[in-house]
Each structure stands twice: as structure tokens, then as C-alpha cells.
């Protein structure tokens, strides 16, 4: 019997600790008060109190010492035992009743606050964005949501990372953005009087429109996913882990090797999320964006997508959620290769791939098949791009300042103008120097290869030189597969050797040269961007040296003939790089973050992004010369037009270019539908000009040195 009682007590005290503790406090106080009342009643003279009166008097005396008069009204000198007993009862009662009970209740209340602070209580919200896991791109995703003004957005983060560290990173990023935007607005109002600036800022001040909830926990826990209202979220973003967060070189190496094989944690998270969001009571058309960095993970994600679609089809319905896999390395490789070939695209994509300023938008294509000329008739606030079928639904894509501009109509006078396009436009020789390496080198080379196949058709129009340390070059066997790539081995500390090679390449080329400086993303935190900044110093010394020589009577040199593209990983180094007067600073993580933000809002944009970031993959010996994939190009005005157009409006120029690009008398071999998005004017205070707003009010007068931003097949 005693053994069974011990077993029962041991199990229940473990599972119901608080209940047993509360019962023990209650029982102890009941026994103490009962015994104390018997003692005090016995010592009191006269003994005229009953049991209940004694209990009441003892209880009130413990709660309020002034109630001692219940037992002792006028204390005689010969009744000191009663007074002493009362004092002892008050002291002990205060400890075991008032102290213990208040302590117990305080502990419960404290636990409630701790649970709320730790994010353990269920969150009741809907139409919010959920971010699972945390990496260097996460804060940028949240930051880009700031630009969805004046809409208020709710973001819920669930990660195993330290909650306080995440909240601090988010706060610093958002605060920096708000201050910068308001500073820029005030700078634009510099010529206005003080009262105008005050009232303008009062109504146009950039504000924090985000509600961010951070929870530290397990992303694989069904309960914790349910507690953040995953079923009712608008979109879910599943982020990968960062090798860069490793604390030692051995951990970095092990994690890097493991990451190359695959990311089982991403697959596990996706399966859990897809199962919850596929439930009957979950929201329809939820978007699940999942980052992938390797082929193994990518293949499994595609299998999960097919399995979900097959299951839904078997039930006679569409899949409830839209799973969008974003290949981080492939996307960044394509972007960096395009920036190397057309550096101006950096500023173009920086705006179009975000919620700030002009952006890509999509909407269902409803009604009759309206042609672009018909659309041009009364739409002057958006530029139509194309139509694509996504999940059996026809979707139209356009560029505008606001999503509502796509349907905005107005009556405007837009008389036609005469232009003469050059149907034989070709790209010149592209010379690219790559300094350093990152984990996306294979994808970067594939981007160059696809460009070569589309434009050079076997000719030598692309020349790339990779300058890196010997160990990294030996690991990168994929360089050998590309005939247009030559390598040069040099340690980062050998300044003279690197500088001499750059001088040799620049001197041997008659056309402009692009220099792409890469940042290794597989290093310890303290080494992030170190090699990229070092290579930038070397290059700037060469440019300064050539400029000084030209001033002193040496060979003429235009510093604009060397386009420098610097990739950095840590945004904190942005100002350091810009201090060297480099316009093309690429914070690679920001591009992925901005794209994820847009895709999570409209999953159909991912299909469009895949199209514009991929050149037509045509073999050089293919019989067909047709182009099927649209891309964004930066083309020189002097070669794009036979005769440069005169002064006109953006609306007139956009329409004139499109009409000629689909004229079979001009483009005889294949029509090349072309949309003019804007232009770049070197040396301007604001070089890039996108046609946003009322196109009939935007005056354009192109110059020979300008470059056009076009959306076309070739």
C-alpha cells in the first residue's frame, strides 16, 4: 500500500506540480489556522468564544494584525502568554498564508507574462505573412513590406534563433529605412518654406505600417504552427539556413558540405506547412514560397508540388495552396551575369523588383482578348508587357507605379510620331573581369553561356577572365566547360600581380570592360565581404592611376569605360563601398528578398521572373532562329535607332517603338515586339528614368549617349 501511494504521488507530483503545491499550501493553512484558533481560544479569558468564532478571529488577525483586539482588548500583565501566542500566530500565518499564497499567485501571473513574451499563447490573426526560419535575407523581406504604404501588414516570424536578436535586427533595419526615406523627402523640399515642409511632412511622412510578431520555437511543431494561425495566413515564406552564421572554420566547412548535398530541414518544414494549409478550413490560394539552394532539395520540392496537385485532382478540385520554389543560387547567378553584361540593369531591377516606385504587377486577363494597340488607346499610366498562362489561368503583366494603374483609363491626346528603328541591332563584344568567387559560380557561368547562345551564335562576342586564388580555381572545374572563360591564379594579398593582369586586359580591349567583384558567402562572419573590399581598393587604384596619367599628358582615359559591379553580402558595408563612388553596388540578398516579397503577394510573378531572367537557350547550330523568351535589355540609342527621335512624350515614344517592332516590313525574319520602359542617361544626377505616371506628361528628348531600357525578345 505504501509503495503504491509513493508511485501515485511521484507520478502526479511530476505531472501536476502546481496543483499539488496549491493543495499543500491550502491544507497547511487550514491545519495551522484550526490549531492556532484552539490555542488562542484556550488562552483567552474569559473563554466565551466558540470554535467558529475562534477560527474567524484567527483568520482576520493573520490578514490584519490590528484585529488582535478580537482576543486581547486590554492586555493584563498576567496574560502575556496570550499576547505572545498571538504574535507567533501572526508571524507564522503571514509566512505560510499571505506569503505563500501571494508568492504562488505571483508566480502564475509571471508565468503568464513569460508565455506571452516567449510567444507560447495562440495568436488570432489572418491575412498575415508568416516567415519560418531566419537568415540574412529575412529582415530585407520585412523591410520591403514597408513600401506597401498605406496598407498595414502583419508579419509573424517563427524561428529557433534568439528572439531578442531577431527583434533587434528588425528594429534597426526598419528604423534605418524610415529615417532614410524621410531624409530624402526633406531634401527634395529644400527650396520650400518652413510651413510648407511642416504640413507636407505631416501628411506624407514615411511611417512604420508593420506589426511584427517574433516567436522563438520549433518550425516543425504542429502546435506552434497552429498557434501562429498558419491556416489563415496570406503567405508563408520558408527560408534556408546560412552557412555564414557558423562560428568556426570547421563548422563552416561541415555545414557547407552538408548544404551541397541537400536541405532535409527545408523539405520537412514544407511538408508540414503544405499539410496544414491544405486542410479544408484553411484559406484558399495561400502562397508558400520556399528557398532552395541545391538540386536535391529542388527535385523533392517539385515532387511535393506534384503530389499535392495529384491529390487535389483526385478529389475533383484545385490544390488549395500555391507552392513556389525560389532557386536562390540560380536566380542570383542570372542576375549577376546580366549586371556584368549590362550594368545599368542593377538600378533598373533594384526598383522594379520592389514595392517602391515602379514595379512589375500582374492581374487576371478578363474579358475579350484586348490587343496592345487597343490597350494603348486609353491607358496612359501603365506599360503592358505580356500574357502568360499560370495554373490554367490567363494572366497579364505590366509595369506601373501602382497596381491600380493597370486598369486606369483616361482620354489623352497622343498624336503619332515618326521614328526609324534599326532591325539589325546587335550587341558588341562584351569583356568581363571577375574578381573572386562565391557559391553561385556555376549558375553565374550558365547565365553567361545562355547569353552567348542567344547573341553571339558561335562568334567571339563574349570574353571573361576570372582572377582568383589557385585553390578556388582548382575546385571550380565548371570553368573548363566554357570556351569564353580564361582563368588567372593570384592570391588576394598579391596586389601587384592582380593589378598588372587587370591593366593588361583593359589595355588589350578597345570596347568597355565590366569588372564584377564577388564576395565569398561561405566564410566566417568577421571575414564577410573582406576580399571584395580589398579587390575594390586594387581596382580603384588602377582607375585613379590611369586618370592621373591622362591629366599629365598620357593616353586618354575615360573612367566610365570601366563598369564596376560590387557584390556585397552585409548591407552594413554598403556605405563603405559607396564611398569609393561606385554606382553599381549589388547587395545580393536584397534582390532575393524583394522578389520573395513580391511573389508571396502574387505567386504568378514567379513565372514572369523566370522568363525575363533566362535568355533563350538556343544552341548555336540550331536550325531555328526564332526567339521565344522575353528579357529586359539596355540598348544604346545610337544603334537602336537609325535616326534619333526628336522631343516627344513618353506615351508617343512607347507607342511608336512598339508599332515598328511588330511591323513585318521592318522586322522581316521575326517580329520583335518591344516595350520601351525608360532610359538611362550617364552623368545625370538621377541616371535612370522609368516611365511611371501619366506618360503624356513625361517629356523625352533622347541623346546619342543615352541607353534605352526595353522589354523584348532579342
XYZ file of C-alpha atoms in Angstrom:
714
model
C 0.000 0.000 0.000
C 2.807 2.410 0.923
C 4.680 1.563 -2.322
C 1.594 2.206 -4.482
C 0.996 5.515 -2.712
C 4.598 6.553 -3.377
C 4.230 5.651 -7.077
C 0.950 7.566 -7.354
C 2.439 10.567 -5.548
C 5.649 10.535 -7.630
C 3.795 10.478 -10.970
C 1.200 13.081 -10.062
C 3.597 15.479 -8.354
C 5.593 15.430 -11.606
C 2.634 15.971 -13.955
C 0.599 18.274 -11.698
C 3.235 20.143 -9.713
C 1.305 23.406 -9.429
C -1.896 21.668 -8.367
C -0.158 19.690 -5.641
C 1.661 22.791 -4.456
C -1.570 24.797 -4.225
C -3.311 21.930 -2.378
C -0.377 21.668 0.048
C -0.461 25.408 0.809
C -4.237 25.233 1.351
C -4.035 22.168 3.618
C -1.172 23.582 5.688
C -3.038 26.839 6.270
C -6.265 25.093 7.218
C -4.499 22.920 9.803
C -2.463 25.845 11.163
C -5.431 28.198 11.496
C -7.529 25.469 13.175
C -4.822 24.613 15.729
C -3.985 28.302 16.321
C -7.649 29.141 16.949
C -7.911 26.304 19.500
C -4.798 27.589 21.293
C -5.877 31.248 21.372
C -9.414 30.384 22.431
C -7.995 28.341 25.280
C -5.656 31.144 26.449
C -8.287 33.886 26.218
C -10.038 34.945 29.379
C -12.919 34.618 29.639
C -13.310 31.513 27.499
C -16.540 32.565 25.825
C -15.637 32.012 22.116
C -16.928 29.120 20.106
C -14.929 27.158 17.509
C -16.226 29.139 14.520
C -15.663 32.452 16.307
C -12.133 31.381 17.141
C -11.434 30.409 13.514
C -12.824 33.720 12.269
C -10.815 35.737 14.770
C -7.591 33.882 13.993
C -8.074 34.271 10.217
C -8.799 38.022 10.424
C -5.849 38.575 12.786
C -3.459 36.920 10.293
C -4.768 39.127 7.498
C -4.717 42.290 9.639
C -2.573 42.400 12.795
C -4.813 45.153 14.169
C -7.521 42.551 14.665
C -5.553 41.162 17.664
C -8.123 43.016 19.755
C -10.514 40.182 18.911
C -8.631 38.131 21.505
C -6.902 40.805 23.600
C -8.768 44.043 24.260
C -6.880 45.331 27.289
C -3.878 43.176 27.932
C -3.423 42.400 31.686
C 0.119 41.993 32.871
C -0.537 38.381 33.927
C -1.774 37.256 30.433
C 1.422 37.634 28.473
C 1.229 34.029 27.107
C -1.860 35.055 25.078
C -0.088 38.102 23.671
C 2.983 36.048 22.791
C 0.855 33.359 21.162
C -0.973 35.981 19.085
C 2.308 37.448 17.844
C 3.660 33.998 16.905
C 0.440 33.136 15.091
C 0.578 36.431 13.153
C 4.200 35.875 12.126
C 3.786 32.252 11.106
C 0.431 32.906 9.462
C 1.863 35.785 7.445
C 4.583 33.489 6.117
C 2.622 30.353 5.322
C -0.641 32.004 4.279
C -0.130 35.517 2.961
C 3.458 34.981 1.774
C 2.994 31.521 0.263
C -0.323 32.302 -1.408
C 0.807 35.647 -2.815
C 4.049 34.049 -3.988
C 2.141 31.259 -5.704
C -0.257 33.639 -7.453
C 2.610 35.981 -8.404
C 4.460 33.048 -9.927
C 1.415 32.098 -12.001
C 0.961 35.663 -13.258
C 4.680 35.906 -14.015
C 4.431 32.664 -15.962
C 1.553 34.080 -17.987
C 3.637 37.132 -18.896
C 6.627 34.923 -19.731
C 4.487 32.778 -22.007
C 3.126 35.829 -23.775
C 6.613 37.286 -24.182
C 8.005 33.971 -25.425
C 5.114 33.635 -27.861
C 3.526 30.498 -26.430
C -0.067 31.707 -26.489
C -2.248 31.220 -29.534
C -2.221 34.142 -31.954
C -5.550 35.072 -33.522
C -4.888 36.862 -36.803
C -5.488 36.420 -40.532
C -4.173 37.560 -43.926
C -0.696 37.883 -42.455
C 2.730 36.883 -43.749
C 4.495 34.044 -41.936
C 8.294 33.678 -42.073
C 9.684 30.322 -40.952
C 13.391 30.211 -40.044
C 15.746 33.174 -40.141
C 18.718 34.090 -42.336
C 20.470 37.136 -43.790
C 17.620 37.747 -46.245
C 14.786 37.705 -43.719
C 14.984 41.290 -42.463
C 15.005 42.543 -46.071
C 11.732 40.719 -46.756
C 10.126 42.503 -43.814
C 11.742 45.797 -44.774
C 10.327 45.720 -48.313
C 6.811 45.336 -46.907
C 7.211 48.860 -45.511
C 6.711 50.211 -49.018
C 3.189 48.834 -49.245
C 2.012 52.150 -47.787
C -0.596 52.966 -46.597
C -1.682 49.329 -46.160
C -0.948 47.818 -42.775
C 0.797 44.474 -42.839
C 1.191 41.860 -40.123
C 4.272 39.633 -40.141
C 4.783 36.635 -37.862
C 8.264 35.130 -37.530
C 8.827 31.647 -36.088
C 12.455 30.634 -35.694
C 14.755 28.678 -33.400
C 17.114 31.688 -33.386
C 17.296 34.034 -30.419
C 14.119 36.127 -30.262
C 15.803 39.257 -28.882
C 18.487 39.207 -31.592
C 15.864 38.910 -34.353
C 13.774 41.750 -32.914
C 16.855 43.959 -32.676
C 17.804 43.264 -36.301
C 14.274 44.043 -37.500
C 14.108 47.237 -35.450
C 17.445 48.522 -36.756
C 16.578 47.711 -40.377
C 13.119 49.316 -40.271
C 14.341 52.377 -38.343
C 17.160 52.945 -40.835
C 14.746 52.752 -43.790
C 12.207 55.150 -42.252
C 14.891 57.708 -41.404
C 16.434 57.488 -44.879
C 13.101 57.878 -46.668
C 12.081 60.888 -44.564
C 15.533 62.427 -45.037
C 15.203 62.052 -48.810
C 11.747 63.656 -48.732
C 13.056 66.634 -46.745
C 15.951 67.006 -49.169
C 13.502 67.293 -52.071
C 11.671 70.058 -50.160
C 14.847 72.078 -49.578
C 13.602 75.019 -51.671
C 10.230 75.273 -49.915
C 9.393 77.441 -46.923
C 9.288 76.044 -43.421
C 5.485 75.902 -43.115
C 5.071 74.064 -46.410
C 7.689 71.498 -45.359
C 5.971 71.009 -41.991
C 2.495 70.390 -43.395
C 3.813 68.276 -46.292
C 5.777 66.006 -43.942
C 2.793 65.771 -41.603
C 0.744 64.163 -44.378
C 3.482 62.412 -46.377
C 5.835 61.207 -43.661
C 7.078 57.671 -44.233
C 5.777 55.610 -41.320
C 6.048 52.120 -39.944
C 2.976 50.295 -41.202
C 4.101 46.878 -39.950
C 3.063 44.802 -36.980
C 5.830 42.243 -36.462
C 5.462 39.340 -34.024
C 8.565 37.239 -33.362
C 8.293 33.820 -31.758
C 11.158 31.608 -30.712
C 10.268 27.975 -31.226
C 10.219 24.862 -33.392
C 9.104 25.297 -37.018
C 8.311 21.566 -37.162
C 5.845 21.718 -34.287
C 2.269 21.414 -35.492
C 1.008 23.104 -32.340
C 3.314 26.103 -32.719
C 2.392 26.433 -36.410
C -1.281 26.296 -35.487
C -0.681 28.857 -32.727
C 0.512 31.431 -35.291
C -2.683 30.956 -37.368
C -0.864 29.330 -40.274
C -4.160 28.180 -41.783
C -5.323 31.771 -42.172
C -2.048 33.328 -43.348
C -1.915 35.136 -46.669
C 1.521 33.738 -47.489
C 4.225 31.589 -45.919
C 7.958 32.042 -46.571
C 10.247 29.095 -45.739
C 13.838 30.308 -45.543
C 17.013 28.254 -45.736
C 19.839 28.292 -43.221
C 23.001 30.371 -43.567
C 26.441 28.816 -43.653
C 27.770 32.279 -42.865
C 26.420 32.065 -39.331
C 28.894 29.342 -38.379
C 31.232 30.163 -35.520
C 34.397 28.374 -36.653
C 36.006 27.315 -39.908
C 35.460 23.606 -39.199
C 31.736 24.139 -38.624
C 31.596 26.277 -41.758
C 33.222 23.516 -43.788
C 30.931 20.799 -42.400
C 27.784 22.848 -42.923
C 28.859 23.798 -46.441
C 29.415 20.171 -47.401
C 26.065 19.194 -45.889
C 24.276 22.041 -47.690
C 25.661 20.953 -51.058
C 24.049 17.525 -50.628
C 20.614 18.872 -49.765
C 18.463 20.527 -47.138
C 16.277 17.961 -45.433
C 15.053 20.544 -42.908
C 13.518 22.622 -45.702
C 11.715 19.564 -47.042
C 10.451 18.633 -43.592
C 9.171 22.163 -42.985
C 7.486 22.338 -46.391
C 5.701 19.023 -45.882
C 4.417 20.186 -42.507
C 3.280 23.562 -43.846
C 1.711 22.122 -47.009
C -0.265 19.632 -44.943
C -1.675 22.307 -42.616
C -2.529 24.794 -45.384
C -4.230 22.061 -47.427
C -6.818 21.498 -44.702
C -10.461 22.156 -45.527
C -10.705 25.071 -43.081
C -7.566 26.848 -44.327
C -7.618 29.890 -46.609
C -7.738 29.305 -50.342
C -4.860 30.299 -52.642
C -2.260 30.658 -49.915
C 1.225 31.186 -51.363
C 4.091 29.137 -49.936
C 7.486 30.450 -51.043
C 10.351 28.071 -50.295
C 14.040 28.836 -50.769
C 16.182 26.136 -52.391
C 19.940 26.138 -52.991
C 20.636 22.664 -54.379
C 19.263 20.215 -56.953
C 18.317 17.523 -54.416
C 16.056 19.875 -52.468
C 14.664 21.332 -55.688
C 13.697 17.901 -57.028
C 11.943 16.928 -53.804
C 10.043 20.220 -53.701
C 8.783 19.559 -57.230
C 7.654 16.080 -56.160
C 5.761 17.541 -53.214
C 4.068 20.010 -55.568
C 3.044 17.222 -57.965
C 1.800 15.048 -55.094
C -0.389 17.861 -53.767
C -1.757 18.616 -57.239
C -2.480 14.929 -57.929
C -4.230 14.555 -54.579
C -6.401 17.616 -55.226
C -7.178 16.454 -58.770
C -8.259 13.067 -57.410
C -10.783 14.885 -55.250
C -12.020 16.919 -58.204
C -10.660 20.276 -57.053
C -7.633 22.534 -57.397
C -4.769 22.476 -54.925
C -5.560 24.917 -52.119
C -2.039 26.313 -51.797
C 0.451 27.610 -54.337
C 3.956 26.300 -53.647
C 6.638 28.434 -55.329
C 10.267 27.190 -55.167
C 12.800 30.019 -55.491
C 16.231 28.774 -56.547
C 18.455 31.284 -54.732
C 21.744 30.421 -56.434
C 20.287 30.193 -59.945
C 18.416 33.473 -59.606
C 21.421 35.364 -58.242
C 23.675 33.792 -60.868
C 21.350 35.005 -63.626
C 21.085 38.479 -62.100
C 24.841 38.907 -61.642
C 25.569 37.705 -65.188
C 23.064 40.204 -66.602
C 24.550 43.008 -64.485
C 28.035 42.151 -65.783
C 26.831 42.425 -69.379
C 24.516 45.416 -68.809
C 25.480 47.174 -65.532
C 22.598 49.637 -65.807
C 20.182 46.780 -65.054
C 21.253 46.954 -61.420
C 19.372 50.210 -60.820
C 16.510 49.056 -63.072
C 15.927 45.780 -61.228
C 16.514 47.428 -57.863
C 13.326 49.413 -58.395
C 11.231 47.015 -60.459
C 11.872 44.109 -58.068
C 10.479 46.026 -55.100
C 7.355 47.706 -53.782
C 8.989 51.136 -54.052
C 8.411 53.234 -57.168
C 7.743 51.433 -60.440
C 7.209 47.686 -60.164
C 6.050 44.598 -62.033
C 2.387 43.771 -61.497
C 0.021 41.081 -62.678
C -3.732 40.709 -62.895
C -6.209 38.215 -64.359
C -6.776 38.719 -68.068
C -10.542 39.111 -68.193
C -12.976 39.853 -70.973
C -12.138 39.731 -74.649
C -8.566 39.364 -75.884
C -7.742 43.041 -75.925
C -4.799 43.804 -78.189
C -1.937 46.052 -77.141
C -2.918 48.796 -79.652
C -6.421 48.766 -78.128
C -4.911 48.989 -74.645
C -2.712 51.875 -75.727
C -5.809 53.793 -76.811
C -6.923 54.872 -73.338
C -4.306 53.547 -70.857
C -1.516 56.034 -70.172
C -0.378 55.067 -66.668
C 0.885 51.512 -67.249
C 3.072 49.707 -69.799
C 1.692 46.314 -70.886
C 4.259 43.529 -71.202
C 2.812 40.116 -71.965
C 0.252 37.466 -71.133
C 1.034 34.044 -69.672
C -0.994 31.065 -68.572
C -0.291 30.197 -64.938
C -2.127 27.224 -63.400
C -4.559 27.201 -66.327
C -5.418 30.874 -65.803
C -4.511 33.637 -68.246
C -2.553 36.398 -66.517
C -1.428 39.751 -67.867
C 1.725 41.536 -66.714
C 2.539 45.236 -66.753
C 4.833 47.910 -65.296
C 3.274 50.750 -63.317
C 3.646 52.883 -60.233
C 0.590 51.299 -58.600
C -1.313 48.093 -59.196
C -4.490 50.112 -59.858
C -2.740 51.916 -62.748
C -3.146 48.758 -64.833
C -6.885 49.387 -65.196
C -6.815 53.171 -65.008
C -8.245 54.733 -68.166
C -8.239 58.303 -69.407
C -8.737 60.289 -72.584
C -5.467 61.813 -73.768
C -4.269 63.343 -76.997
C -1.347 61.235 -78.267
C -0.530 62.060 -81.902
C 1.812 59.540 -83.583
C 5.476 60.374 -84.246
C 7.882 59.094 -86.877
C 10.884 57.017 -85.810
C 13.321 54.695 -87.608
C 14.356 51.610 -85.663
C 17.364 49.505 -86.592
C 16.177 45.878 -87.054
C 19.794 44.663 -87.273
C 20.743 45.797 -83.780
C 23.443 43.568 -82.263
C 25.453 43.649 -79.086
C 29.128 44.454 -79.323
C 31.959 42.495 -77.748
C 31.438 42.000 -74.002
C 34.600 41.971 -71.870
C 34.134 40.908 -68.271
C 36.699 40.572 -65.478
C 35.569 38.567 -62.448
C 37.479 39.057 -59.202
C 36.949 36.416 -56.513
C 34.267 33.758 -56.214
C 31.074 32.774 -54.397
C 28.832 29.712 -54.132
C 26.932 30.728 -57.292
C 29.800 30.471 -59.798
C 28.290 27.544 -61.690
C 24.970 29.362 -62.097
C 26.806 32.571 -62.991
C 28.660 30.819 -65.817
C 25.404 29.249 -67.040
C 23.927 32.747 -67.281
C 26.845 33.873 -69.466
C 26.517 30.728 -71.565
C 22.839 31.294 -72.314
C 23.580 34.934 -73.298
C 26.305 33.741 -75.658
C 23.970 31.239 -77.290
C 21.325 33.885 -77.914
C 23.526 36.713 -79.150
C 26.891 35.536 -80.373
C 25.766 32.432 -82.320
C 29.235 30.938 -82.143
C 31.211 34.140 -82.692
C 33.680 35.511 -80.170
C 31.498 38.260 -78.671
C 31.981 37.288 -75.020
C 35.325 37.238 -73.230
C 35.547 36.574 -69.494
C 38.627 36.447 -67.281
C 38.348 35.036 -63.765
C 41.032 36.181 -61.312
C 41.048 34.119 -58.128
C 43.320 32.161 -55.815
C 44.659 28.874 -57.145
C 42.788 26.653 -54.671
C 39.411 28.140 -55.625
C 40.146 27.853 -59.341
C 41.023 24.168 -58.959
C 37.716 23.483 -57.223
C 35.766 25.272 -59.971
C 36.042 22.690 -62.738
C 33.000 24.188 -64.474
C 35.196 26.980 -65.889
C 36.726 24.460 -68.284
C 33.340 23.763 -69.874
C 33.053 27.340 -71.188
C 35.259 28.319 -74.103
C 34.863 32.042 -73.453
C 36.408 31.835 -69.946
C 40.087 32.148 -69.108
C 41.431 31.953 -65.572
C 44.315 33.660 -63.822
C 45.560 32.455 -60.433
C 46.605 35.038 -57.859
C 46.396 35.273 -54.099
C 44.301 38.162 -52.734
C 47.382 39.585 -50.983
C 49.413 39.798 -54.207
C 48.285 43.275 -55.227
C 50.854 43.790 -57.996
C 50.019 40.524 -59.734
C 46.264 41.206 -59.711
C 46.676 44.852 -60.751
C 49.040 44.009 -63.618
C 46.572 41.475 -65.023
C 43.685 43.958 -64.870
C 45.799 46.601 -66.625
C 46.704 44.098 -69.345
C 43.067 43.164 -70.016
C 41.838 46.775 -70.052
C 44.666 47.876 -72.357
C 44.036 44.979 -74.749
C 40.344 45.766 -75.280
C 39.015 48.562 -77.447
C 35.493 48.315 -76.006
C 34.230 48.950 -72.489
C 35.089 46.452 -69.764
C 32.903 45.317 -66.883
C 34.526 44.264 -63.628
C 32.435 42.027 -61.361
C 33.781 41.834 -57.805
C 32.301 38.880 -55.943
C 32.002 38.319 -52.207
C 32.563 34.848 -50.775
C 29.388 33.777 -48.964
C 30.975 30.758 -47.266
C 33.265 32.469 -44.752
C 33.211 33.311 -41.065
C 31.161 36.384 -40.057
C 34.255 38.517 -39.455
C 35.533 37.781 -42.986
C 32.320 38.681 -44.827
C 32.994 41.000 -47.816
C 36.682 41.327 -46.851
C 38.084 40.059 -50.171
C 35.529 42.054 -52.186
C 36.506 45.300 -50.454
C 40.205 44.510 -50.973
C 39.711 43.896 -54.705
C 37.728 47.138 -54.936
C 40.667 49.077 -53.468
C 43.022 47.488 -56.020
C 40.711 48.385 -58.913
C 40.173 51.956 -57.742
C 43.934 52.448 -57.560
C 44.217 51.391 -61.218
C 41.405 53.739 -62.319
C 42.919 56.643 -60.353
C 46.353 55.896 -61.818
C 45.014 56.000 -65.395
C 43.097 59.226 -64.747
C 46.208 60.902 -63.317
C 48.290 59.748 -66.292
C 45.741 61.198 -68.733
C 45.823 64.558 -66.915
C 49.616 64.630 -67.203
C 49.629 64.168 -70.972
C 49.430 60.369 -71.108
C 46.912 58.260 -73.081
C 43.342 59.497 -72.872
C 41.237 57.520 -70.412
C 37.535 57.640 -69.627
C 36.811 56.156 -66.172
C 33.279 55.427 -67.400
C 34.770 52.843 -69.775
C 35.187 50.514 -66.782
C 31.870 49.489 -65.268
C 32.352 48.203 -61.742
C 29.784 45.893 -60.150
C 30.481 45.082 -56.495
C 28.589 42.295 -54.771
C 28.367 42.590 -51.003
C 26.546 40.371 -48.550
C 26.339 42.505 -45.413
C 24.278 45.699 -46.001
C 26.377 47.434 -43.330
C 29.220 47.612 -45.868
C 27.090 49.489 -48.396
C 28.259 52.951 -47.321
C 31.885 51.784 -47.322
C 31.616 50.678 -50.944
C 29.710 53.800 -51.997
C 32.462 55.952 -50.507
C 34.540 54.760 -53.469
C 31.941 56.372 -55.806
C 30.672 53.101 -57.201
C 27.137 53.312 -58.542
C 26.690 49.585 -59.089
C 26.681 48.092 -55.610
C 24.777 44.817 -55.536
C 23.509 43.603 -52.169
C 22.696 40.155 -53.487
C 20.497 39.115 -50.565
C 18.235 42.111 -51.146
C 17.288 41.013 -54.643
C 16.137 37.621 -53.442
C 14.296 39.225 -50.525
C 12.493 41.715 -52.756
C 11.486 39.008 -55.203
C 10.198 36.791 -52.396
C 8.142 39.695 -51.048
C 6.518 40.283 -54.426
C 5.993 36.578 -55.142
C 4.405 35.982 -51.734
C 1.874 38.668 -52.643
C 1.314 37.462 -56.242
C 2.678 33.988 -56.918
C 2.090 34.440 -60.676
C 5.055 36.839 -60.790
C 7.487 33.940 -60.344
C 6.704 32.604 -63.828
C 7.344 36.068 -65.241
C 10.649 36.416 -63.366
C 11.825 33.045 -64.644
C 11.168 34.252 -68.182
C 12.948 37.611 -68.030
C 15.989 36.254 -66.160
C 16.594 33.423 -68.646
C 17.954 34.077 -72.122
C 16.725 31.879 -74.973
C 18.675 28.661 -74.581
C 19.253 28.067 -78.300
C 22.196 26.010 -79.487
C 24.442 27.912 -81.909
C 23.862 25.314 -84.631
C 20.090 25.162 -84.229
C 18.068 25.384 -87.403
C 15.506 27.734 -85.898
C 16.386 31.376 -85.307
C 13.139 32.192 -83.529
C 13.243 33.779 -80.083
C 10.586 32.820 -77.570
C 11.696 34.286 -74.249
C 11.389 37.965 -73.361
C 14.160 39.703 -71.433
C 14.972 43.240 -70.334
C 17.869 44.776 -72.239
C 19.784 48.029 -72.067
C 20.487 49.159 -75.642
C 22.391 52.142 -76.969
C 20.232 54.852 -78.534
C 22.664 55.494 -81.391
C 22.418 51.857 -82.507
C 18.777 51.199 -81.616
C 17.518 53.975 -83.926
C 18.716 54.778 -87.411
C 17.777 58.380 -86.643
C 17.411 59.580 -83.059
C 13.837 60.822 -82.450
C 13.221 64.428 -81.547
C 11.499 65.795 -78.489
C 8.241 63.986 -77.691
C 6.263 62.484 -74.816
C 6.898 59.071 -73.293
C 3.451 57.964 -74.489
C 4.322 58.804 -78.107
C 7.735 57.124 -77.968
C 6.436 53.931 -76.307
C 3.724 53.518 -78.919
C 5.943 54.355 -81.878
C 8.594 51.800 -80.823
C 6.011 49.056 -80.346
C 4.313 49.717 -83.700
C 7.600 49.473 -85.599
C 8.752 46.385 -83.676
C 5.710 44.435 -84.942
C 5.910 45.779 -88.500
C 6.716 42.847 -90.852
C 8.135 45.300 -93.397
C 10.875 46.269 -90.927
C 11.470 43.046 -88.973
C 11.297 40.556 -91.814
C 12.888 37.449 -90.269
C 10.950 37.583 -86.986
C 8.845 40.258 -85.338
C 10.383 41.596 -82.150
C 7.583 43.134 -80.012
C 9.365 45.764 -77.926
C 8.170 47.794 -74.972
C 10.150 50.862 -74.001
C 10.279 51.114 -70.182
C 12.580 54.113 -69.841
C 16.134 55.239 -70.451
C 19.477 55.735 -68.717
C 21.388 58.992 -69.079
C 25.010 58.742 -67.896
C 26.372 61.575 -65.748
C 22.847 62.671 -64.781
C 22.163 63.345 -61.124
C 19.482 60.640 -61.406
C 20.707 58.482 -64.325
C 17.731 56.097 -64.573
C 14.354 57.322 -65.814
C 11.445 54.855 -65.819
C 8.193 55.942 -67.441
C 5.967 55.985 -64.354
C 2.818 58.043 -64.017
C 0.966 59.853 -66.788
C 3.052 59.086 -69.900
C 1.550 62.034 -71.781
C 3.114 64.429 -69.265
C 6.630 62.915 -69.384
C 8.771 64.798 -71.890
C 11.603 62.861 -73.538
C 14.468 64.163 -75.643
C 16.954 61.365 -76.220
C 20.664 61.994 -76.624
C 23.212 59.862 -78.527
C 24.897 58.739 -75.291
C 21.623 57.579 -73.702
C 20.708 53.928 -73.317
C 17.183 52.558 -73.626
C 15.562 50.122 -71.190
C 13.494 47.754 -73.323
C 11.469 44.598 -72.850
C 11.830 42.486 -75.979
C 12.570 39.080 -77.455
C 16.087 39.934 -78.576
